[in-house]
Amino acid sequence: MNGIHDMGGMQDMGTIQHEKNEPVFHEAWEGRVFAINRALGAWRKWNIDAGRHGIELLPPADYLRMSYYEKWLTRNVELLVKGGLVTREEIETGKAAPGSQKATPPLTAAAAYAAAGLRGNFMRPEAEAKARFEVGQQVRARNMNPVGHTRLPRYARGKKGVVVRHHGIFVFPDTNAHFLGEQPQHLYSVRFTARELWGEDASPRDSVDIDMWDGYLDHA
């Protein structure tokens, strides 16, 4: 999706400030948002790609202003409403709607600790997709401008690179984010020289490896 969230390669966004001995959470509320996010995921009303797309739908000014977990919290509220778990009025008032049914959370307190360590597996080796590219092959990233979710960064579109690794077959985020099915595709790491991406002023020693699905690539 084209938008301010796709910040790779942008200039004048300021330097990255490295914090020595950075804590996992800077404030207690951040930990609570993380826990809420895991608990809401147990309802299985959305998937990880739909969650990422939810952050992309934040207004640009809010996206630039908000901290990491502020974005999570705002995104989760919207997913709750869209998923039919709460109404907008219930969010604003903090009170259950009269006559609404009380649901039993799928994630219990007893199971929360074990659930915190779970990681999703998005590899689909049983899929019948055929690989179009091989390691060492030169490819070109497609110059496309999708209106929905995509993992193809703008700065790489239309650029030539070389396949350096084949990861296997994985869920395609562009369709999964919009509940159009997993539609698994082969996933590659493609290496682009810095000069290919940003011109002759870039260092000739630098390169960027980007994980790219089959549908993002054409033969060079």
JSON list of C-alpha atoms in Angstrom, two decimals:
[
{"chain": "A", "resi": 1, "resn": "MET", "atom": "CA", "xyz": [0.00, 0.00, 0.00]},
{"chain": "A", "resi": 2, "resn": "ASN", "atom": "CA", "xyz": [1.39, 3.40, -0.89]},
{"chain": "A", "resi": 3, "resn": "GLY", "atom": "CA", "xyz": [1.51, 5.66, 2.13]},
{"chain": "A", "resi": 4, "resn": "ILE", "atom": "CA", "xyz": [3.65, 7.33, 4.77]},
{"chain": "A", "resi": 5, "resn": "HIS", "atom": "CA", "xyz": [4.10, 4.01, 6.60]},
{"chain": "A", "resi": 6, "resn": "ASP", "atom": "CA", "xyz": [6.36, 2.78, 3.75]},
{"chain": "A", "resi": 7, "resn": "MET", "atom": "CA", "xyz": [9.31, 4.79, 5.02]},
{"chain": "A", "resi": 8, "resn": "GLY", "atom": "CA", "xyz": [12.18, 2.70, 3.64]},
{"chain": "A", "resi": 9, "resn": "GLY", "atom": "CA", "xyz": [14.59, 4.81, 1.64]},
{"chain": "A", "resi": 10, "resn": "MET", "atom": "CA", "xyz": [13.04, 8.13, 2.70]},
{"chain": "A", "resi": 11, "resn": "GLN", "atom": "CA", "xyz": [15.34, 11.04, 3.46]},
{"chain": "A", "resi": 12, "resn": "ASP", "atom": "CA", "xyz": [15.14, 13.72, 6.15]},
{"chain": "A", "resi": 13, "resn": "MET", "atom": "CA", "xyz": [13.30, 11.55, 8.68]},
{"chain": "A", "resi": 14, "resn": "GLY", "atom": "CA", "xyz": [15.97, 12.10, 11.33]},
{"chain": "A", "resi": 15, "resn": "THR", "atom": "CA", "xyz": [18.63, 9.80, 12.73]},
{"chain": "A", "resi": 16, "resn": "ILE", "atom": "CA", "xyz": [17.84, 6.58, 14.57]},
{"chain": "A", "resi": 17, "resn": "GLN", "atom": "CA", "xyz": [18.52, 7.02, 18.26]},
{"chain": "A", "resi": 18, "resn": "HIS", "atom": "CA", "xyz": [20.08, 3.91, 19.80]},
{"chain": "A", "resi": 19, "resn": "GLU", "atom": "CA", "xyz": [19.16, 3.56, 23.46]},
{"chain": "A", "resi": 20, "resn": "LYS", "atom": "CA", "xyz": [21.71, 1.77, 25.64]},
{"chain": "A", "resi": 21, "resn": "ASN", "atom": "CA", "xyz": [20.19, -0.95, 27.84]},
{"chain": "A", "resi": 22, "resn": "GLU", "atom": "CA", "xyz": [16.79, -0.29, 26.31]},
{"chain": "A", "resi": 23, "resn": "PRO", "atom": "CA", "xyz": [13.98, -1.93, 28.32]},
{"chain": "A", "resi": 24, "resn": "VAL", "atom": "CA", "xyz": [11.41, -4.23, 26.75]},
{"chain": "A", "resi": 25, "resn": "PHE", "atom": "CA", "xyz": [8.70, -1.69, 27.61]},
{"chain": "A", "resi": 26, "resn": "HIS", "atom": "CA", "xyz": [9.32, 1.96, 28.41]},
{"chain": "A", "resi": 27, "resn": "GLU", "atom": "CA", "xyz": [6.02, 2.33, 30.26]},
{"chain": "A", "resi": 28, "resn": "ALA", "atom": "CA", "xyz": [3.73, -0.16, 32.01]},
{"chain": "A", "resi": 29, "resn": "TRP", "atom": "CA", "xyz": [0.89, 0.64, 29.60]},
{"chain": "A", "resi": 30, "resn": "GLU", "atom": "CA", "xyz": [2.98, -0.63, 26.68]},
{"chain": "A", "resi": 31, "resn": "GLY", "atom": "CA", "xyz": [3.15, -4.05, 28.27]},
{"chain": "A", "resi": 32, "resn": "ARG", "atom": "CA", "xyz": [-0.60, -3.99, 28.74]},
{"chain": "A", "resi": 33, "resn": "VAL", "atom": "CA", "xyz": [-1.14, -3.14, 25.08]},
{"chain": "A", "resi": 34, "resn": "PHE", "atom": "CA", "xyz": [1.12, -6.04, 24.09]},
{"chain": "A", "resi": 35, "resn": "ALA", "atom": "CA", "xyz": [-0.89, -8.39, 26.31]},
{"chain": "A", "resi": 36, "resn": "ILE", "atom": "CA", "xyz": [-4.20, -7.06, 24.96]},
{"chain": "A", "resi": 37, "resn": "ASN", "atom": "CA", "xyz": [-2.95, -7.63, 21.43]},
{"chain": "A", "resi": 38, "resn": "ARG", "atom": "CA", "xyz": [-2.14, -11.29, 22.15]},
{"chain": "A", "resi": 39, "resn": "ALA", "atom": "CA", "xyz": [-5.46, -11.83, 23.92]},
{"chain": "A", "resi": 40, "resn": "LEU", "atom": "CA", "xyz": [-7.45, -10.31, 21.07]},
{"chain": "A", "resi": 41, "resn": "GLY", "atom": "CA", "xyz": [-5.61, -12.46, 18.54]},
{"chain": "A", "resi": 42, "resn": "ALA", "atom": "CA", "xyz": [-7.00, -15.56, 20.25]},
{"chain": "A", "resi": 43, "resn": "TRP", "atom": "CA", "xyz": [-10.45, -14.66, 18.92]},
{"chain": "A", "resi": 44, "resn": "ARG", "atom": "CA", "xyz": [-9.12, -15.35, 15.39]},
{"chain": "A", "resi": 45, "resn": "LYS", "atom": "CA", "xyz": [-11.21, -12.57, 13.90]},
{"chain": "A", "resi": 46, "resn": "TRP", "atom": "CA", "xyz": [-8.21, -11.34, 11.88]},
{"chain": "A", "resi": 47, "resn": "ASN", "atom": "CA", "xyz": [-4.69, -12.43, 10.95]},
{"chain": "A", "resi": 48, "resn": "ILE", "atom": "CA", "xyz": [-1.22, -10.91, 11.24]},
{"chain": "A", "resi": 49, "resn": "ASP", "atom": "CA", "xyz": [-1.36, -9.35, 7.77]},
{"chain": "A", "resi": 50, "resn": "ALA", "atom": "CA", "xyz": [-4.76, -7.79, 8.43]},
{"chain": "A", "resi": 51, "resn": "GLY", "atom": "CA", "xyz": [-3.25, -6.37, 11.62]},
{"chain": "A", "resi": 52, "resn": "ARG", "atom": "CA", "xyz": [-0.35, -4.85, 9.68]},
{"chain": "A", "resi": 53, "resn": "HIS", "atom": "CA", "xyz": [-2.77, -3.37, 7.18]},
{"chain": "A", "resi": 54, "resn": "GLY", "atom": "CA", "xyz": [-4.75, -1.89, 10.07]},
{"chain": "A", "resi": 55, "resn": "ILE", "atom": "CA", "xyz": [-1.71, 0.21, 10.99]},
{"chain": "A", "resi": 56, "resn": "GLU", "atom": "CA", "xyz": [-1.35, 1.28, 7.37]},
{"chain": "A", "resi": 57, "resn": "LEU", "atom": "CA", "xyz": [-4.88, 2.69, 7.53]},
{"chain": "A", "resi": 58, "resn": "LEU", "atom": "CA", "xyz": [-3.95, 5.19, 10.24]},
{"chain": "A", "resi": 59, "resn": "PRO", "atom": "CA", "xyz": [-4.12, 8.80, 9.03]},
{"chain": "A", "resi": 60, "resn": "PRO", "atom": "CA", "xyz": [-0.61, 9.97, 8.00]},
{"chain": "A", "resi": 61, "resn": "ALA", "atom": "CA", "xyz": [-0.41, 12.65, 10.70]},
{"chain": "A", "resi": 62, "resn": "ASP", "atom": "CA", "xyz": [-1.31, 10.10, 13.38]},
{"chain": "A", "resi": 63, "resn": "TYR", "atom": "CA", "xyz": [1.15, 7.55, 12.01]},
{"chain": "A", "resi": 64, "resn": "LEU", "atom": "CA", "xyz": [4.03, 10.03, 12.27]},
{"chain": "A", "resi": 65, "resn": "ARG", "atom": "CA", "xyz": [2.94, 11.32, 15.69]},
{"chain": "A", "resi": 66, "resn": "MET", "atom": "CA", "xyz": [2.17, 8.05, 17.48]},
{"chain": "A", "resi": 67, "resn": "SER", "atom": "CA", "xyz": [4.62, 5.80, 19.27]},
{"chain": "A", "resi": 68, "resn": "TYR", "atom": "CA", "xyz": [4.88, 2.12, 18.35]},
{"chain": "A", "resi": 69, "resn": "TYR", "atom": "CA", "xyz": [2.38, 0.86, 20.92]},
{"chain": "A", "resi": 70, "resn": "GLU", "atom": "CA", "xyz": [0.03, 3.78, 20.40]},
{"chain": "A", "resi": 71, "resn": "LYS", "atom": "CA", "xyz": [-0.33, 2.53, 16.84]},
{"chain": "A", "resi": 72, "resn": "TRP", "atom": "CA", "xyz": [-1.01, -0.98, 18.11]},
{"chain": "A", "resi": 73, "resn": "LEU", "atom": "CA", "xyz": [-3.70, 0.25, 20.49]},
{"chain": "A", "resi": 74, "resn": "THR", "atom": "CA", "xyz": [-5.47, 2.40, 17.89]},
{"chain": "A", "resi": 75, "resn": "ARG", "atom": "CA", "xyz": [-5.31, -0.41, 15.33]},
{"chain": "A", "resi": 76, "resn": "ASN", "atom": "CA", "xyz": [-6.75, -2.90, 17.82]},
{"chain": "A", "resi": 77, "resn": "VAL", "atom": "CA", "xyz": [-9.73, -0.67, 18.58]},
{"chain": "A", "resi": 78, "resn": "GLU", "atom": "CA", "xyz": [-10.58, -0.52, 14.88]},
{"chain": "A", "resi": 79, "resn": "LEU", "atom": "CA", "xyz": [-10.19, -4.28, 14.48]},
{"chain": "A", "resi": 80, "resn": "LEU", "atom": "CA", "xyz": [-12.44, -4.88, 17.48]},
{"chain": "A", "resi": 81, "resn": "VAL", "atom": "CA", "xyz": [-15.19, -2.80, 15.94]},
{"chain": "A", "resi": 82, "resn": "LYS", "atom": "CA", "xyz": [-14.76, -4.27, 12.45]},
{"chain": "A", "resi": 83, "resn": "GLY", "atom": "CA", "xyz": [-14.68, -7.78, 13.91]},
{"chain": "A", "resi": 84, "resn": "GLY", "atom": "CA", "xyz": [-18.00, -7.25, 15.67]},
{"chain": "A", "resi": 85, "resn": "LEU", "atom": "CA", "xyz": [-16.58, -7.87, 19.15]},
{"chain": "A", "resi": 86, "resn": "VAL", "atom": "CA", "xyz": [-17.58, -4.41, 20.41]},
{"chain": "A", "resi": 87, "resn": "THR", "atom": "CA", "xyz": [-19.43, -1.38, 19.14]},
{"chain": "A", "resi": 88, "resn": "ARG", "atom": "CA", "xyz": [-18.00, 2.11, 18.70]},
{"chain": "A", "resi": 89, "resn": "GLU", "atom": "CA", "xyz": [-20.29, 3.35, 21.46]},
{"chain": "A", "resi": 90, "resn": "GLU", "atom": "CA", "xyz": [-19.00, 0.70, 23.86]},
{"chain": "A", "resi": 91, "resn": "ILE", "atom": "CA", "xyz": [-15.43, 1.81, 23.17]},
{"chain": "A", "resi": 92, "resn": "GLU", "atom": "CA", "xyz": [-16.27, 5.46, 23.75]},
{"chain": "A", "resi": 93, "resn": "THR", "atom": "CA", "xyz": [-18.33, 4.92, 26.91]},
{"chain": "A", "resi": 94, "resn": "GLY", "atom": "CA", "xyz": [-16.43, 1.98, 28.42]},
{"chain": "A", "resi": 95, "resn": "LYS", "atom": "CA", "xyz": [-19.77, 0.27, 29.09]},
{"chain": "A", "resi": 96, "resn": "ALA", "atom": "CA", "xyz": [-21.36, -2.79, 27.53]},
{"chain": "A", "resi": 97, "resn": "ALA", "atom": "CA", "xyz": [-24.37, -2.13, 25.33]},
{"chain": "A", "resi": 98, "resn": "PRO", "atom": "CA", "xyz": [-27.67, -2.98, 27.05]},
{"chain": "A", "resi": 99, "resn": "GLY", "atom": "CA", "xyz": [-28.69, -6.54, 26.30]},
{"chain": "A", "resi": 100, "resn": "SER", "atom": "CA", "xyz": [-25.38, -7.49, 24.69]},
{"chain": "A", "resi": 101, "resn": "GLN", "atom": "CA", "xyz": [-24.23, -11.06, 25.19]},
{"chain": "A", "resi": 102, "resn": "LYS", "atom": "CA", "xyz": [-21.21, -11.68, 27.39]},
{"chain": "A", "resi": 103, "resn": "ALA", "atom": "CA", "xyz": [-18.68, -13.86, 25.58]},
{"chain": "A", "resi": 104, "resn": "THR", "atom": "CA", "xyz": [-16.12, -16.17, 27.16]},
{"chain": "A", "resi": 105, "resn": "PRO", "atom": "CA", "xyz": [-12.56, -15.16, 26.19]},
{"chain": "A", "resi": 106, "resn": "PRO", "atom": "CA", "xyz": [-10.76, -17.92, 24.27]},
{"chain": "A", "resi": 107, "resn": "LEU", "atom": "CA", "xyz": [-7.50, -17.10, 26.08]},
{"chain": "A", "resi": 108, "resn": "THR", "atom": "CA", "xyz": [-7.65, -17.79, 29.80]},
{"chain": "A", "resi": 109, "resn": "ALA", "atom": "CA", "xyz": [-5.32, -16.35, 32.41]},
{"chain": "A", "resi": 110, "resn": "ALA", "atom": "CA", "xyz": [-3.90, -19.82, 33.03]},
{"chain": "A", "resi": 111, "resn": "ALA", "atom": "CA", "xyz": [-2.96, -20.23, 29.38]},
{"chain": "A", "resi": 112, "resn": "ALA", "atom": "CA", "xyz": [-1.62, -16.70, 28.88]},
{"chain": "A", "resi": 113, "resn": "TYR", "atom": "CA", "xyz": [1.99, -17.46, 29.86]},
{"chain": "A", "resi": 114, "resn": "ALA", "atom": "CA", "xyz": [2.32, -20.32, 27.40]},
{"chain": "A", "resi": 115, "resn": "ALA", "atom": "CA", "xyz": [0.58, -18.34, 24.65]},
{"chain": "A", "resi": 116, "resn": "ALA", "atom": "CA", "xyz": [3.09, -15.49, 25.01]},
{"chain": "A", "resi": 117, "resn": "GLY", "atom": "CA", "xyz": [5.82, -17.69, 23.59]},
{"chain": "A", "resi": 118, "resn": "LEU", "atom": "CA", "xyz": [3.89, -19.00, 20.60]},
{"chain": "A", "resi": 119, "resn": "ARG", "atom": "CA", "xyz": [4.96, -17.92, 17.13]},
{"chain": "A", "resi": 120, "resn": "GLY", "atom": "CA", "xyz": [2.96, -18.34, 13.96]},
{"chain": "A", "resi": 121, "resn": "ASN", "atom": "CA", "xyz": [4.17, -20.61, 11.20]},
{"chain": "A", "resi": 122, "resn": "PHE", "atom": "CA", "xyz": [3.41, -19.22, 7.76]},
{"chain": "A", "resi": 123, "resn": "MET", "atom": "CA", "xyz": [5.32, -21.73, 5.67]},
{"chain": "A", "resi": 124, "resn": "ARG", "atom": "CA", "xyz": [3.13, -23.87, 3.40]},
{"chain": "A", "resi": 125, "resn": "PRO", "atom": "CA", "xyz": [5.37, -26.59, 1.89]},
{"chain": "A", "resi": 126, "resn": "GLU", "atom": "CA", "xyz": [2.33, -28.64, 0.82]},
{"chain": "A", "resi": 127, "resn": "ALA", "atom": "CA", "xyz": [1.19, -25.94, -1.61]},
{"chain": "A", "resi": 128, "resn": "GLU", "atom": "CA", "xyz": [1.44, -26.75, -5.32]},
{"chain": "A", "resi": 129, "resn": "ALA", "atom": "CA", "xyz": [2.98, -23.46, -6.40]},
{"chain": "A", "resi": 130, "resn": "LYS", "atom": "CA", "xyz": [5.91, -23.70, -8.82]},
{"chain": "A", "resi": 131, "resn": "ALA", "atom": "CA", "xyz": [9.04, -21.62, -8.36]},
{"chain": "A", "resi": 132, "resn": "ARG", "atom": "CA", "xyz": [9.73, -19.28, -11.30]},
{"chain": "A", "resi": 133, "resn": "PHE", "atom": "CA", "xyz": [13.21, -18.25, -10.16]},
{"chain": "A", "resi": 134, "resn": "GLU", "atom": "CA", "xyz": [16.44, -19.86, -8.97]},
{"chain": "A", "resi": 135, "resn": "VAL", "atom": "CA", "xyz": [19.33, -18.72, -6.78]},
{"chain": "A", "resi": 136, "resn": "GLY", "atom": "CA", "xyz": [21.75, -16.68, -8.87]},
{"chain": "A", "resi": 137, "resn": "GLN", "atom": "CA", "xyz": [19.10, -15.54, -11.34]},
{"chain": "A", "resi": 138, "resn": "GLN", "atom": "CA", "xyz": [18.70, -11.84, -12.13]},
{"chain": "A", "resi": 139, "resn": "VAL", "atom": "CA", "xyz": [15.21, -10.47, -11.56]},
{"chain": "A", "resi": 140, "resn": "ARG", "atom": "CA", "xyz": [13.37, -7.16, -11.59]},
{"chain": "A", "resi": 141, "resn": "ALA", "atom": "CA", "xyz": [10.90, -6.05, -8.94]},
{"chain": "A", "resi": 142, "resn": "ARG", "atom": "CA", "xyz": [7.58, -5.12, -10.46]},
{"chain": "A", "resi": 143, "resn": "ASN", "atom": "CA", "xyz": [6.71, -1.42, -10.57]},
{"chain": "A", "resi": 144, "resn": "MET", "atom": "CA", "xyz": [3.24, -1.63, -9.09]},
{"chain": "A", "resi": 145, "resn": "ASN", "atom": "CA", "xyz": [1.21, 0.63, -6.83]},
{"chain": "A", "resi": 146, "resn": "PRO", "atom": "CA", "xyz": [-1.30, -1.50, -4.91]},
{"chain": "A", "resi": 147, "resn": "VAL", "atom": "CA", "xyz": [-4.11, 0.16, -2.99]},
{"chain": "A", "resi": 148, "resn": "GLY", "atom": "CA", "xyz": [-4.08, -2.65, -0.42]},
{"chain": "A", "resi": 149, "resn": "HIS", "atom": "CA", "xyz": [-1.46, -4.31, 1.74]},
{"chain": "A", "resi": 150, "resn": "THR", "atom": "CA", "xyz": [1.86, -5.36, 0.23]},
{"chain": "A", "resi": 151, "resn": "ARG", "atom": "CA", "xyz": [5.35, -6.19, 1.47]},
{"chain": "A", "resi": 152, "resn": "LEU", "atom": "CA", "xyz": [7.02, -4.81, -1.65]},
{"chain": "A", "resi": 153, "resn": "PRO", "atom": "CA", "xyz": [8.75, -1.55, -0.65]},
{"chain": "A", "resi": 154, "resn": "ARG", "atom": "CA", "xyz": [8.45, 1.42, -2.96]},
{"chain": "A", "resi": 155, "resn": "TYR", "atom": "CA", "xyz": [12.18, 2.05, -3.15]},
{"chain": "A", "resi": 156, "resn": "ALA", "atom": "CA", "xyz": [12.75, -1.36, -4.78]},
{"chain": "A", "resi": 157, "resn": "ARG", "atom": "CA", "xyz": [10.00, -1.22, -7.40]},
{"chain": "A", "resi": 158, "resn": "GLY", "atom": "CA", "xyz": [11.32, -1.40, -10.94]},
{"chain": "A", "resi": 159, "resn": "LYS", "atom": "CA", "xyz": [14.84, -2.20, -9.72]},
{"chain": "A", "resi": 160, "resn": "LYS", "atom": "CA", "xyz": [17.03, -5.13, -10.74]},
{"chain": "A", "resi": 161, "resn": "GLY", "atom": "CA", "xyz": [18.53, -7.58, -8.28]},
{"chain": "A", "resi": 162, "resn": "VAL", "atom": "CA", "xyz": [19.80, -11.15, -7.91]},
{"chain": "A", "resi": 163, "resn": "VAL", "atom": "CA", "xyz": [18.10, -14.02, -6.10]},
{"chain": "A", "resi": 164, "resn": "VAL", "atom": "CA", "xyz": [20.44, -15.07, -3.28]},
{"chain": "A", "resi": 165, "resn": "ARG", "atom": "CA", "xyz": [18.18, -17.43, -1.33]},
{"chain": "A", "resi": 166, "resn": "HIS", "atom": "CA", "xyz": [15.02, -19.46, -1.78]},
{"chain": "A", "resi": 167, "resn": "HIS", "atom": "CA", "xyz": [13.09, -19.74, 1.50]},
{"chain": "A", "resi": 168, "resn": "GLY", "atom": "CA", "xyz": [10.29, -22.06, 0.37]},
{"chain": "A", "resi": 169, "resn": "ILE", "atom": "CA", "xyz": [6.55, -21.45, 0.05]},
{"chain": "A", "resi": 170, "resn": "PHE", "atom": "CA", "xyz": [4.84, -18.98, 2.37]},
{"chain": "A", "resi": 171, "resn": "VAL", "atom": "CA", "xyz": [1.46, -17.30, 2.86]},
{"chain": "A", "resi": 172, "resn": "PHE", "atom": "CA", "xyz": [1.06, -14.35, 0.48]},
{"chain": "A", "resi": 173, "resn": "PRO", "atom": "CA", "xyz": [0.39, -11.28, 2.68]},
{"chain": "A", "resi": 174, "resn": "ASP", "atom": "CA", "xyz": [-1.21, -9.21, -0.10]},
{"chain": "A", "resi": 175, "resn": "THR", "atom": "CA", "xyz": [-4.26, -11.50, -0.20]},
{"chain": "A", "resi": 176, "resn": "ASN", "atom": "CA", "xyz": [-4.18, -12.73, 3.39]},
{"chain": "A", "resi": 177, "resn": "ALA", "atom": "CA", "xyz": [-4.50, -9.17, 4.73]},
{"chain": "A", "resi": 178, "resn": "HIS", "atom": "CA", "xyz": [-7.83, -8.78, 2.94]},
{"chain": "A", "resi": 179, "resn": "PHE", "atom": "CA", "xyz": [-9.22, -12.24, 3.79]},
{"chain": "A", "resi": 180, "resn": "LEU", "atom": "CA", "xyz": [-8.90, -13.36, 0.15]},
{"chain": "A", "resi": 181, "resn": "GLY", "atom": "CA", "xyz": [-7.12, -16.57, 1.08]},
{"chain": "A", "resi": 182, "resn": "GLU", "atom": "CA", "xyz": [-3.52, -17.46, 1.84]},
{"chain": "A", "resi": 183, "resn": "GLN", "atom": "CA", "xyz": [-2.61, -18.11, -1.82]},
{"chain": "A", "resi": 184, "resn": "PRO", "atom": "CA", "xyz": [0.92, -19.36, -0.89]},
{"chain": "A", "resi": 185, "resn": "GLN", "atom": "CA", "xyz": [3.84, -18.36, -3.11]},
{"chain": "A", "resi": 186, "resn": "HIS", "atom": "CA", "xyz": [7.56, -19.02, -3.26]},
{"chain": "A", "resi": 187, "resn": "LEU", "atom": "CA", "xyz": [9.56, -16.56, -1.20]},
{"chain": "A", "resi": 188, "resn": "TYR", "atom": "CA", "xyz": [13.07, -15.40, -2.12]},
{"chain": "A", "resi": 189, "resn": "SER", "atom": "CA", "xyz": [15.74, -13.10, -0.77]},
{"chain": "A", "resi": 190, "resn": "VAL", "atom": "CA", "xyz": [16.76, -10.71, -3.54]},
{"chain": "A", "resi": 191, "resn": "ARG", "atom": "CA", "xyz": [19.95, -8.66, -3.31]},
{"chain": "A", "resi": 192, "resn": "PHE", "atom": "CA", "xyz": [19.97, -5.14, -4.71]},
{"chain": "A", "resi": 193, "resn": "THR", "atom": "CA", "xyz": [23.08, -3.00, -4.89]},
{"chain": "A", "resi": 194, "resn": "ALA", "atom": "CA", "xyz": [22.78, 0.35, -3.15]},
{"chain": "A", "resi": 195, "resn": "ARG", "atom": "CA", "xyz": [23.59, 2.09, -6.42]},
{"chain": "A", "resi": 196, "resn": "GLU", "atom": "CA", "xyz": [20.75, 0.27, -8.18]},
{"chain": "A", "resi": 197, "resn": "LEU", "atom": "CA", "xyz": [18.36, 1.48, -5.50]},
{"chain": "A", "resi": 198, "resn": "TRP", "atom": "CA", "xyz": [19.60, 5.02, -4.90]},
{"chain": "A", "resi": 199, "resn": "GLY", "atom": "CA", "xyz": [21.94, 5.98, -7.73]},
{"chain": "A", "resi": 200, "resn": "GLU", "atom": "CA", "xyz": [25.64, 6.59, -8.25]},
{"chain": "A", "resi": 201, "resn": "ASP", "atom": "CA", "xyz": [26.06, 8.59, -5.04]},
{"chain": "A", "resi": 202, "resn": "ALA", "atom": "CA", "xyz": [25.47, 5.42, -2.98]},
{"chain": "A", "resi": 203, "resn": "SER", "atom": "CA", "xyz": [28.38, 3.33, -1.77]},
{"chain": "A", "resi": 204, "resn": "PRO", "atom": "CA", "xyz": [29.50, 0.64, -4.27]},
{"chain": "A", "resi": 205, "resn": "ARG", "atom": "CA", "xyz": [30.19, -1.66, -1.31]},
{"chain": "A", "resi": 206, "resn": "ASP", "atom": "CA", "xyz": [26.63, -1.66, 0.04]},
{"chain": "A", "resi": 207, "resn": "SER", "atom": "CA", "xyz": [23.65, -3.81, -0.85]},
{"chain": "A", "resi": 208, "resn": "VAL", "atom": "CA", "xyz": [20.21, -4.59, 0.55]},
{"chain": "A", "resi": 209, "resn": "ASP", "atom": "CA", "xyz": [18.62, -8.06, 0.74]},
{"chain": "A", "resi": 210, "resn": "ILE", "atom": "CA", "xyz": [14.80, -7.97, 0.54]},
{"chain": "A", "resi": 211, "resn": "ASP", "atom": "CA", "xyz": [12.46, -10.93, 1.01]},
{"chain": "A", "resi": 212, "resn": "MET", "atom": "CA", "xyz": [10.12, -10.96, -1.99]},
{"chain": "A", "resi": 213, "resn": "TRP", "atom": "CA", "xyz": [7.26, -13.18, -3.04]},
{"chain": "A", "resi": 214, "resn": "ASP", "atom": "CA", "xyz": [7.06, -14.67, -6.53]},
{"chain": "A", "resi": 215, "resn": "GLY", "atom": "CA", "xyz": [4.31, -12.27, -7.56]},
{"chain": "A", "resi": 216, "resn": "TYR", "atom": "CA", "xyz": [6.58, -9.28, -6.91]},
{"chain": "A", "resi": 217, "resn": "LEU", "atom": "CA", "xyz": [9.16, -10.32, -9.50]},
{"chain": "A", "resi": 218, "resn": "ASP", "atom": "CA", "xyz": [9.71, -10.52, -13.23]},
{"chain": "A", "resi": 219, "resn": "HIS", "atom": "CA", "xyz": [12.61, -11.96, -15.21]},
{"chain": "A", "resi": 220, "resn": "ALA", "atom": "CA", "xyz": [15.21, -9.25, -15.81]}
]
